[in-house]
Amino acid sequence: MNNSLMQTLRALVRLKPSKKLERDYLVSLVIAVALAFVVGAGILLICGHNPIACYASLFKGALGTKRAFANTLAKTMTLALCGLAMSVAAKAGMFNVGGEGQLYFGAMAAAIVGAYVKGLPGWAVTLLALLAAVAAGGLFALLPGWLKVQWKVDEVITTIMLNTAAIYFCTYLANGPLKTTEKGIAQGTASIMKEASLQKLVPLSNLTTGIFYAAVAALLIWYLMSRSTTGFEMKLTGNNDRFALYGGVSTKKLMLWSMVLSGMLCGLVGMLETFGLHGRFIVSVSNEFYFDGMLVAMIMRYNPLGTMLMSFFFAILNIGGRAMERSAGIPSELILIVQSVIIFFMAAEGGIRTSLKNRAAVRKARREAARKEAV
Amino acid sequence: MKEIVRFSHVSMQFPGTLANDDISLSIYEGEVFALVGENGAGKSTLMNLLYGLHQPTLGEIHISGLPTAPVHSPEKAMRMGVSMVHQHFKLVPSFTVAQNILLGHEPKKWGLFYDEKAANETVRQLSETYGLEVNPTDVVRDLSIGLQQRVEILKALRTGAKVLILDEPTAVLTAQETEELFAVIRRIVKEKNMTVIMITHRLPEVMQISDRVGVMRRGRMIDVLRTRDTSEQGISSLMVGRDVIFDDLRTEQESGEEKLVIRGLMANNDRMLPALRGVSLSVHAGEIVGVCGVEGNGQTELSECIMGMRPQTGGSVILNGKDISRLSPRKIREMGVSFIPEDRLSTGVDQKSSIEENLALGKHRTRDFSLLGIHLRRGKVKQYAKQLEKQFDIRCAGVDEPVQSLSGGNVQKVVIAREFSFDTPVLVICQPTRGVDIGAIEFIHERIIEKRNEGCAILLISADLDELFRLSDTLVTLYDGNITGRFKAGEITMEEIGFYMLGAKVQEGGSHE
Amino acid sequence: MGEIFNVLLLQTTLRSATPVVLAAMGCLLTQHVNMTNIGIDGMMLIGAFFAVLGSYFFGSWAAGLGLAILCGILLGLFYYVFVIKFGSDEFIIGVALNIFAGGLTVFLLRTVFQVKGAFSDPALVPLPTIHLPLIRHIPVLGQLLSGHTLLVYVSWALVLILWAFIYKTPAGVHLRASGEYPAALTACGKSPEKMKCFASVACGILACVAGAHLSLGYLTMFAENMSASRGYVAFACVIFGRGNPLIVFLAALLFGFIDALGLRLQNYIPSDLTAMAPYLVTVVMMVVVVLWERRKKKS
């Protein structure tokens, strides 16, 4: 027993990316990012701005000061958790597009616990809220997951539909039965217990102790996906579920659980937003955070480590974009355009590469035919 | 009789195989020509050449005296009067019969709209002309397979074809539907003076319907006979008669106790039609039971039922006295069965994953490869994979390469390495050497015999008679979902067993042993 | 109750359903060729913006509509090239398109019109309102059917035209074949890809026209994110109606009715709850359809 514990520790120390993303893919990624920046620069030039100065202010705005960096980290946390939520389900072949709704449910559950549980110490309320949020998100993901596994009801469409329904439902709760009675607060639920809210790590920034919860969750997910036996089964199930079933994996159970886990992560994001930033449930708790995270995960092909790194990059763009808007008056939406160019290019990357290859082959064949004719 | 199709010295070379080897053949107007041969004998390739799906490497094909060269295509074939009905129908399920038959050639009303009335009328006339009764307004999805085939045939006849190629038309039909199809064939041949070329495996049907029969073996046309001058036995001998190329690997051995028993197993195929109609057999320790049969007679369903991947509709599978009929593959494996599936690329491996990962599946939760069943010890997995790579002679650039980089034979070695190293008392092996090169075949056969000599109970399902005769202690024949015979090795010749495989003979009490 | 259920309610229903109807008509074309376009919402937004842009700068609603249609063609081609030619995941492209549209329109709103949030200007020429000659004098019917903007009537016509096209013309037959079983179409010498390209472009046009209706018909302004998930509602209608334009139209009207009723019932039932209905109904419908097909297969 002791021996195996030592082995676990030793294995954990030898951390190494489990599966290298293909080199070609990384090259494409670099090209895509460069291309997107060029497109952005073109737009800036047309609008009469100096692109280099703008990009400089973008990076400075995201990384330049302690507060800016803290905000970037906080954004990374949200994106990465959402991205990991997408990845953990997608790895096992389930496409959870409903993270946004699960996030709302998590936020609402946490807010209810935070506001109505009395007589417990602050840390206990935080913990309880965490559990409630995770449970709410997980349970809400269970429904589409079960429909898929049991009856093969397409989970992409059901989760999209349930997203909007969930957001309306939470909006109803926040504007109706659970609306705050505090004076001077226009919207949202009653505020949560003061002592239970997450502490700010850097004053006036969005970075709170929530990042530690997120880090633990991310580490666990990373471990699960790339080091554990279950992650191994998930990967095989996602790649070829028939093979996995034949090889003795309980594929249905695995798919259902990966969906639930994905929902739990989204619930966690909702709780961290509620307890870290707003202090209550507000209707705008998420601005399509899950969709951003989902795309990051897709770009990185559901690789957990890659998703986390890419989240950091997207967070820089996001936070830096807002700084650029303040300092140079350029609408931060430019960043959305830059991001979507990256996404378009990466989604088509395989197809573009094949068509380039084919074209090169045709050209080569033609050249050879011409040479033969000449001879 | 007028010659309508002529093959002169036609050869077809695919990478690695000579599918057709110098074939010369004439087919005449108004006859039913049956083309028979084992799997991979080159029948379908020959017909695909006629239909223009491939260009012959050497030789010429003439249709009604005109050459198909230089470029042949299905459209050209249709223009020249040749139509083909494939095994997999090309019908849109939600469309009506008329819509399907006239797809791409719809009659128009006011130059714009689809003229349903005219379409239905055209199809009704077509159906009357050829005596193939269909209702133009039926939706194809709701039709039986036999009727769908009839629609497909009408679609092929719409262009006024003179030659109709049918690729294994009876494989998916019930006995009743087969009768109806044959009535149709007789009618169009007699009344329209058409020519029908039929690829088939079933000798009773050849005797029943054809005027002449061409027997193919390993890409060559062995003989062309008048059906009335021959017999099922005669054709069968021509089809399978040959020398065994390999020497016998078996050593005499007493077989042990009964390990795997199958009783009255029934199951449906993917089209929800009965594929197994009460199969019973048993496998003893140290015995290889070979299942012979032409593909499509229930072999796939039999292996999937034992694996727990196909629901069975009756009967039971018993392992060491315990019923495993309704268990998941995981449970069945835990109870001591390993499998080599027939479709190795989609079930046997995950092509995107690495060789080591493919080798580790199923063992990844054991003590050797994990800590507490949670942490996967990739170092151990790699070490183990390297060991298997050597032991099973898997030729690869490294065990962390994806399986899709391997050749067919090496993919199969990966599957065999994984399954054999479970060391289970029972093995179910399907098509172990299909698409595998000679060297690897020898290697795989030796491993299978080794397992048998260790006392493993092995059920071997194969389409390759040589393989079955070489390895099996007991042979059973599967025809149309029934066991038609059971023989000890050496009790029966290949020629003789062909009768049972092709449904020409049934052993007394064979089907309910 | 009289003040809730009156002609005005039905009129509001028709008005608020129209953008959804137009977008859903586009979406159902792609659905028939087996493409799942969830980027409709973004396409609507871009259409809405460029319609305002055209109307403002050329002083004509036709120019606005024309610009929106042009955007639709480009977006449809873009979608087709990425999904079919490059084999990208249509789902990624759809989501990215929505994000792209959100970014692009707001960016342009701020740089071109120099405003935040919303843009409206007296110089904007809205779509013309049409008063039907005879019907307008019939008491209830006139109030209900007359006096809508151009695209409302276009959308009604489109429902019939598309229904006839899909089910009653050879091209429609080919369209459906290319989605359901492309091999059958290839076998008779027709190209499924061409049908997919057509459907994709038509979907782009209709989604952008839906957007134009939103910004020049329903309202006369452009607001950030003004499509407000109507693209997803349209998508839900198509799933609900299983691609049949008539049923999809009814579904869109039903959803519009719920929408309009929700606003009026605000004092009795919160509108947020009624707004959930379309989405939940769609999920239930999907489950029912799947179960129904399973049962049919078994028997």
XYZ file of N, CA and C in Angstrom, chain B residues 230-365:
408
model
N -25.424 -29.986 -65.587
C -24.598 -30.159 -64.385
C -25.485 -30.341 -63.160
N -24.865 -30.377 -61.996
C -25.611 -30.555 -60.750
C -25.002 -29.648 -59.701
N -25.698 -29.514 -58.583
C -25.153 -28.708 -57.497
C -23.792 -29.236 -57.082
N -23.701 -30.549 -56.992
C -22.426 -31.140 -56.597
C -21.329 -30.777 -57.580
N -21.669 -30.820 -58.837
C -20.685 -30.509 -59.873
C -20.162 -29.087 -59.742
N -21.102 -28.164 -59.555
C -20.701 -26.754 -59.430
C -19.881 -26.553 -58.170
N -20.360 -27.126 -57.094
C -19.695 -26.983 -55.812
C -18.250 -27.458 -55.872
N -18.029 -28.595 -56.528
C -16.655 -29.102 -56.634
C -15.789 -28.108 -57.391
N -16.351 -27.550 -58.448
C -15.576 -26.580 -59.215
C -15.243 -25.350 -58.381
N -16.224 -24.941 -57.548
C -16.025 -23.715 -56.768
C -14.929 -23.851 -55.732
N -14.954 -24.946 -54.978
C -14.034 -25.045 -53.855
C -12.900 -26.037 -54.101
N -13.010 -26.856 -55.158
C -12.014 -27.895 -55.376
C -10.635 -27.339 -55.597
N -9.728 -27.708 -54.743
C -8.358 -27.215 -54.867
C -7.502 -27.926 -53.839
N -6.209 -27.757 -53.940
C -5.322 -28.375 -52.958
C -5.165 -27.454 -51.768
N -4.960 -28.081 -50.632
C -4.672 -27.276 -49.448
C -3.228 -26.816 -49.554
N -3.008 -25.507 -49.426
C -1.641 -25.019 -49.624
C -0.791 -25.178 -48.376
N -1.455 -25.109 -47.251
C -0.668 -25.182 -46.012
C -0.590 -26.617 -45.528
N 0.449 -26.918 -44.752
C 0.473 -28.229 -44.143
C -0.266 -28.162 -42.816
N -0.657 -29.327 -42.373
C -1.476 -29.413 -41.174
C -0.641 -29.095 -39.942
N -1.178 -28.227 -39.089
C -0.413 -27.806 -37.915
C -0.809 -28.574 -36.666
N -1.932 -29.305 -36.786
C -2.507 -29.837 -35.554
C -1.761 -31.058 -35.039
N -1.781 -31.212 -33.750
C -1.285 -32.442 -33.147
C -2.485 -33.098 -32.505
N -2.442 -34.398 -32.421
C -3.556 -35.108 -31.805
C -3.710 -34.665 -30.363
N -4.891 -34.451 -29.961
C -5.082 -33.998 -28.585
C -6.486 -34.351 -28.149
N -6.606 -34.844 -26.962
C -7.918 -35.132 -26.402
C -8.567 -33.825 -25.998
N -9.782 -33.578 -26.442
C -10.409 -32.342 -25.993
C -11.027 -32.530 -24.618
N -11.093 -31.457 -23.869
C -11.511 -31.511 -22.471
C -12.993 -31.286 -22.285
N -13.312 -30.649 -21.185
C -14.714 -30.455 -20.837
C -15.374 -29.398 -21.718
N -16.691 -29.379 -21.704
C -17.460 -28.431 -22.486
C -17.308 -27.035 -21.881
N -16.907 -26.070 -22.677
C -16.697 -24.718 -22.159
C -17.821 -23.765 -22.582
N -18.014 -23.708 -23.889
C -18.998 -22.768 -24.434
C -20.109 -23.566 -25.110
N -21.336 -23.311 -24.678
C -22.471 -24.013 -25.270
C -23.472 -22.990 -25.781
N -23.909 -23.193 -26.995
C -24.933 -22.316 -27.558
C -26.158 -23.166 -27.838
N -27.297 -22.717 -27.343
C -28.520 -23.513 -27.491
C -29.622 -22.722 -28.161
N -29.994 -23.176 -29.319
C -31.162 -22.606 -30.014
C -31.108 -21.094 -30.176
N -29.915 -20.569 -30.451
C -29.740 -19.112 -30.513
C -30.470 -18.509 -31.712
N -31.241 -17.471 -31.416
C -31.941 -16.757 -32.481
C -31.634 -15.267 -32.376
N -31.485 -14.614 -33.520
C -31.234 -13.170 -33.517
C -31.609 -12.596 -34.869
N -31.816 -11.287 -34.869
C -32.138 -10.589 -36.111
C -30.916 -9.875 -36.650
N -30.932 -9.589 -37.954
C -29.857 -8.773 -38.507
C -30.222 -7.297 -38.386
N -29.399 -6.423 -38.986
C -29.635 -4.980 -38.836
C -30.960 -4.547 -39.454
N -31.440 -5.309 -40.402
C -32.708 -4.945 -41.023
C -33.890 -5.551 -40.291
N -33.625 -6.071 -39.102
C -34.644 -6.658 -38.246
C -35.280 -7.908 -38.859
N -34.536 -8.597 -39.718
C -35.012 -9.872 -40.248
C -34.247 -10.985 -39.553
N -34.869 -12.163 -39.392
C -34.178 -13.239 -38.689
C -32.886 -13.629 -39.400
N -31.791 -13.676 -38.643
C -30.502 -14.041 -39.211
C -30.019 -15.358 -38.614
N -30.385 -15.615 -37.363
C -30.073 -16.889 -36.729
C -31.405 -17.535 -36.369
N -31.568 -18.782 -36.802
C -32.867 -19.422 -36.587
C -32.739 -20.631 -35.676
N -32.059 -20.448 -34.569
C -31.942 -21.560 -33.630
C -30.644 -22.329 -33.824
N -29.538 -21.653 -33.579
C -28.225 -22.276 -33.754
C -27.791 -22.937 -32.453
N -27.352 -24.195 -32.541
C -26.837 -24.884 -31.368
C -25.471 -25.452 -31.690
N -24.531 -25.214 -30.814
C -23.230 -25.863 -30.954
C -22.507 -25.792 -29.621
N -21.424 -26.569 -29.508
C -20.666 -26.514 -28.262
C -19.180 -26.593 -28.573
N -18.384 -25.965 -27.702
C -16.934 -25.953 -27.884
C -16.295 -26.483 -26.604
N -15.382 -27.440 -26.743
C -14.705 -28.024 -25.587
C -13.339 -27.396 -25.396
N -12.799 -27.564 -24.218
C -11.440 -27.091 -23.954
C -10.484 -27.829 -24.883
N -9.524 -27.084 -25.428
C -8.543 -27.701 -26.301
C -9.092 -28.088 -27.656
N -10.206 -27.478 -28.036
C -10.820 -27.817 -29.317
C -11.052 -26.545 -30.128
N -10.832 -26.645 -31.426
C -11.208 -25.536 -32.294
C -12.425 -25.970 -33.097
N -13.508 -25.226 -32.925
C -14.694 -25.494 -33.727
C -14.758 -24.452 -34.826
N -14.706 -24.912 -36.059
C -14.729 -23.987 -37.188
C -16.133 -23.864 -37.748
N -16.575 -22.625 -37.933
C -17.893 -22.402 -38.531
C -17.695 -22.059 -40.004
N -18.147 -22.966 -40.890
C -18.028 -22.718 -42.318
C -19.337 -22.158 -42.826
N -19.223 -21.371 -43.839
C -20.449 -20.860 -44.464
C -20.117 -19.688 -45.325
N -20.979 -19.469 -46.300
C -20.804 -18.296 -47.138
C -21.257 -17.097 -46.326
N -20.567 -15.988 -46.513
C -20.902 -14.825 -45.701
C -22.350 -14.401 -45.868
N -22.904 -13.864 -44.801
C -24.287 -13.410 -44.865
C -25.268 -14.487 -44.457
N -24.755 -15.604 -43.948
C -25.650 -16.659 -43.498
C -25.793 -16.690 -41.986
N -25.349 -15.620 -41.319
C -25.546 -15.515 -39.873
C -24.268 -15.492 -39.055
N -23.104 -15.559 -39.733
C -21.842 -15.595 -38.981
C -21.651 -14.330 -38.144
N -21.877 -13.177 -38.767
C -21.681 -11.912 -38.073
C -22.561 -11.844 -36.841
N -23.830 -12.188 -37.017
C -24.784 -12.106 -35.917
C -24.405 -13.088 -34.816
N -23.921 -14.285 -35.211
C -23.529 -15.284 -34.218
C -22.418 -14.743 -33.326
N -21.383 -14.172 -33.956
C -20.261 -13.693 -33.149
C -20.693 -12.511 -32.283
N -21.525 -11.617 -32.836
C -21.951 -10.455 -32.051
C -22.830 -10.857 -30.880
N -23.614 -11.900 -31.056
C -24.460 -12.371 -29.952
C -23.595 -12.902 -28.814
N -22.569 -13.651 -29.165
C -21.713 -14.201 -28.109
C -20.995 -13.063 -27.385
N -20.610 -12.029 -28.140
C -19.904 -10.893 -27.545
C -20.793 -10.013 -26.693
N -22.104 -10.187 -26.822
C -23.017 -9.326 -26.073
C -23.261 -8.006 -26.745
N -23.036 -7.939 -28.048
C -23.224 -6.671 -28.747
C -24.443 -6.686 -29.647
N -25.179 -7.769 -29.625
C -26.413 -7.817 -30.413
C -27.477 -8.514 -29.568
N -28.646 -7.898 -29.414
C -29.685 -8.544 -28.619
C -30.147 -9.823 -29.311
N -30.326 -10.878 -28.529
C -30.806 -12.113 -29.147
C -32.297 -12.254 -28.894
N -32.963 -12.933 -29.831
C -34.412 -13.040 -29.724
C -34.835 -14.390 -29.171
N -33.871 -15.274 -28.940
C -34.229 -16.558 -28.361
C -32.988 -17.394 -28.131
N -33.133 -18.444 -27.321
C -32.014 -19.332 -27.057
C -31.071 -18.770 -26.020
N -29.929 -19.444 -25.835
C -29.011 -18.972 -24.800
C -27.569 -19.298 -25.147
N -26.686 -18.536 -24.534
C -25.254 -18.776 -24.634
C -24.773 -19.116 -23.230
N -24.134 -20.273 -23.079
C -23.746 -20.714 -21.741
C -22.245 -20.892 -21.669
N -21.645 -20.260 -20.665
C -20.199 -20.332 -20.484
C -19.928 -21.021 -19.149
N -19.215 -22.130 -19.205
C -18.915 -22.878 -17.971
C -20.173 -23.110 -17.124
N -21.269 -23.383 -17.783
C -22.498 -23.669 -17.055
C -23.271 -22.439 -16.631
N -22.741 -21.237 -16.914
C -23.477 -20.019 -16.541
C -24.027 -19.328 -17.791
N -25.257 -18.880 -17.687
C -25.894 -18.215 -18.826
C -25.330 -16.803 -18.977
N -24.743 -16.493 -20.124
C -24.199 -15.143 -20.339
C -25.003 -14.399 -21.401
N -26.191 -14.881 -21.683
C -26.952 -14.353 -22.820
C -27.195 -12.864 -22.762
N -27.546 -12.363 -21.605
C -27.972 -10.968 -21.586
C -26.968 -10.034 -20.887
N -25.733 -10.453 -20.840
C -24.719 -9.635 -20.161
C -24.060 -8.666 -21.136
N -23.416 -7.644 -20.565
C -22.697 -6.672 -21.396
C -21.342 -7.269 -21.781
N -20.735 -6.734 -22.839
C -19.418 -7.231 -23.235
C -18.439 -7.224 -22.060
N -18.536 -6.210 -21.221
C -17.633 -6.110 -20.090
C -17.758 -7.319 -19.170
N -18.995 -7.662 -18.830
C -19.248 -8.796 -17.939
C -18.785 -10.093 -18.588
N -19.090 -10.223 -19.879
C -18.738 -11.464 -20.575
C -17.224 -11.636 -20.592
N -16.520 -10.547 -20.803
C -15.064 -10.606 -20.773
C -14.567 -11.015 -19.390
N -15.179 -10.422 -18.368
C -14.755 -10.744 -17.009
C -14.950 -12.226 -16.713
N -15.963 -12.823 -17.357
C -16.225 -14.229 -17.102
C -15.324 -15.150 -17.901
N -14.482 -14.552 -18.747
C -13.467 -15.384 -19.387
C -13.648 -15.674 -20.865
N -14.075 -14.690 -21.630
C -14.128 -14.852 -23.080
C -13.368 -13.693 -23.714
N -12.605 -13.990 -24.750
C -11.976 -12.920 -25.532
C -12.473 -13.031 -26.965
N -12.421 -11.921 -27.670
C -12.974 -11.914 -29.027
C -12.032 -11.281 -30.020
N -12.002 -11.843 -31.191
C -11.406 -11.135 -32.321
C -12.543 -10.873 -33.291
N -12.943 -9.601 -33.411
C -14.137 -9.316 -34.204
C -13.852 -9.366 -35.692
N -14.928 -9.445 -36.459
C -14.773 -9.609 -37.898
C -14.388 -8.283 -38.566
N -15.009 -7.174 -38.133
C -14.658 -5.887 -38.737
C -13.611 -5.214 -37.872
N -12.366 -5.555 -38.161
C -11.342 -5.135 -37.211
C -11.138 -3.633 -37.186
N -11.351 -2.959 -38.301
C -11.069 -1.519 -38.315
C -12.106 -0.703 -37.557
N -13.357 -1.176 -37.517
C -14.351 -0.382 -36.798
C -14.631 -0.925 -35.398
N -14.399 -2.204 -35.156
C -14.660 -2.750 -33.827
C -13.385 -3.215 -33.132
N -12.463 -3.737 -33.893
C -11.285 -4.351 -33.295
C -10.271 -3.365 -32.750
N -10.213 -2.184 -33.348
C -9.252 -1.185 -32.881
C -9.883 0.199 -32.952
N -9.244 1.146 -32.265
C -9.560 2.546 -32.521
C -8.390 3.087 -33.332
N -8.671 3.410 -34.569
C -7.570 3.758 -35.474
C -6.834 5.016 -35.075
N -7.532 5.929 -34.411
C -6.902 7.202 -34.071
C -5.962 7.070 -32.867
N -6.238 6.086 -32.020
C -5.399 5.928 -30.828
C -4.124 5.169 -31.162
N -3.169 5.262 -30.238
C -1.875 4.646 -30.486
C -1.948 3.132 -30.305
N -0.906 2.469 -30.780
C -0.836 1.013 -30.672
C -0.863 0.594 -29.210
N -0.110 1.319 -28.377
C -0.054 0.921 -26.972
C -1.420 1.057 -26.311
N -2.144 2.114 -26.666
C -3.470 2.288 -26.073
C -4.410 1.185 -26.520
N -4.300 0.811 -27.783
C -5.134 -0.267 -28.286
C -4.807 -1.591 -27.608
N -3.545 -1.761 -27.297
C -3.147 -3.007 -26.639
C -3.583 -3.027 -25.179
N -3.720 -1.846 -24.592
C -3.982 -1.781 -23.149
C -5.458 -1.922 -22.795
N -6.336 -1.651 -23.763
C -7.770 -1.665 -23.436
C -8.171 -3.012 -22.839
N -8.899 -2.927 -21.752
C -9.354 -4.145 -21.097
C -8.448 -4.548 -19.950
N -7.172 -4.164 -20.062
C -6.254 -4.473 -18.966
C -5.912 -3.225 -18.172
N -6.423 -2.093 -18.616
C -5.956 -0.824 -18.060
C -6.346 -0.626 -16.609
N -7.318 -1.374 -16.129
C -7.696 -1.210 -14.727
C -7.050 -2.268 -13.817
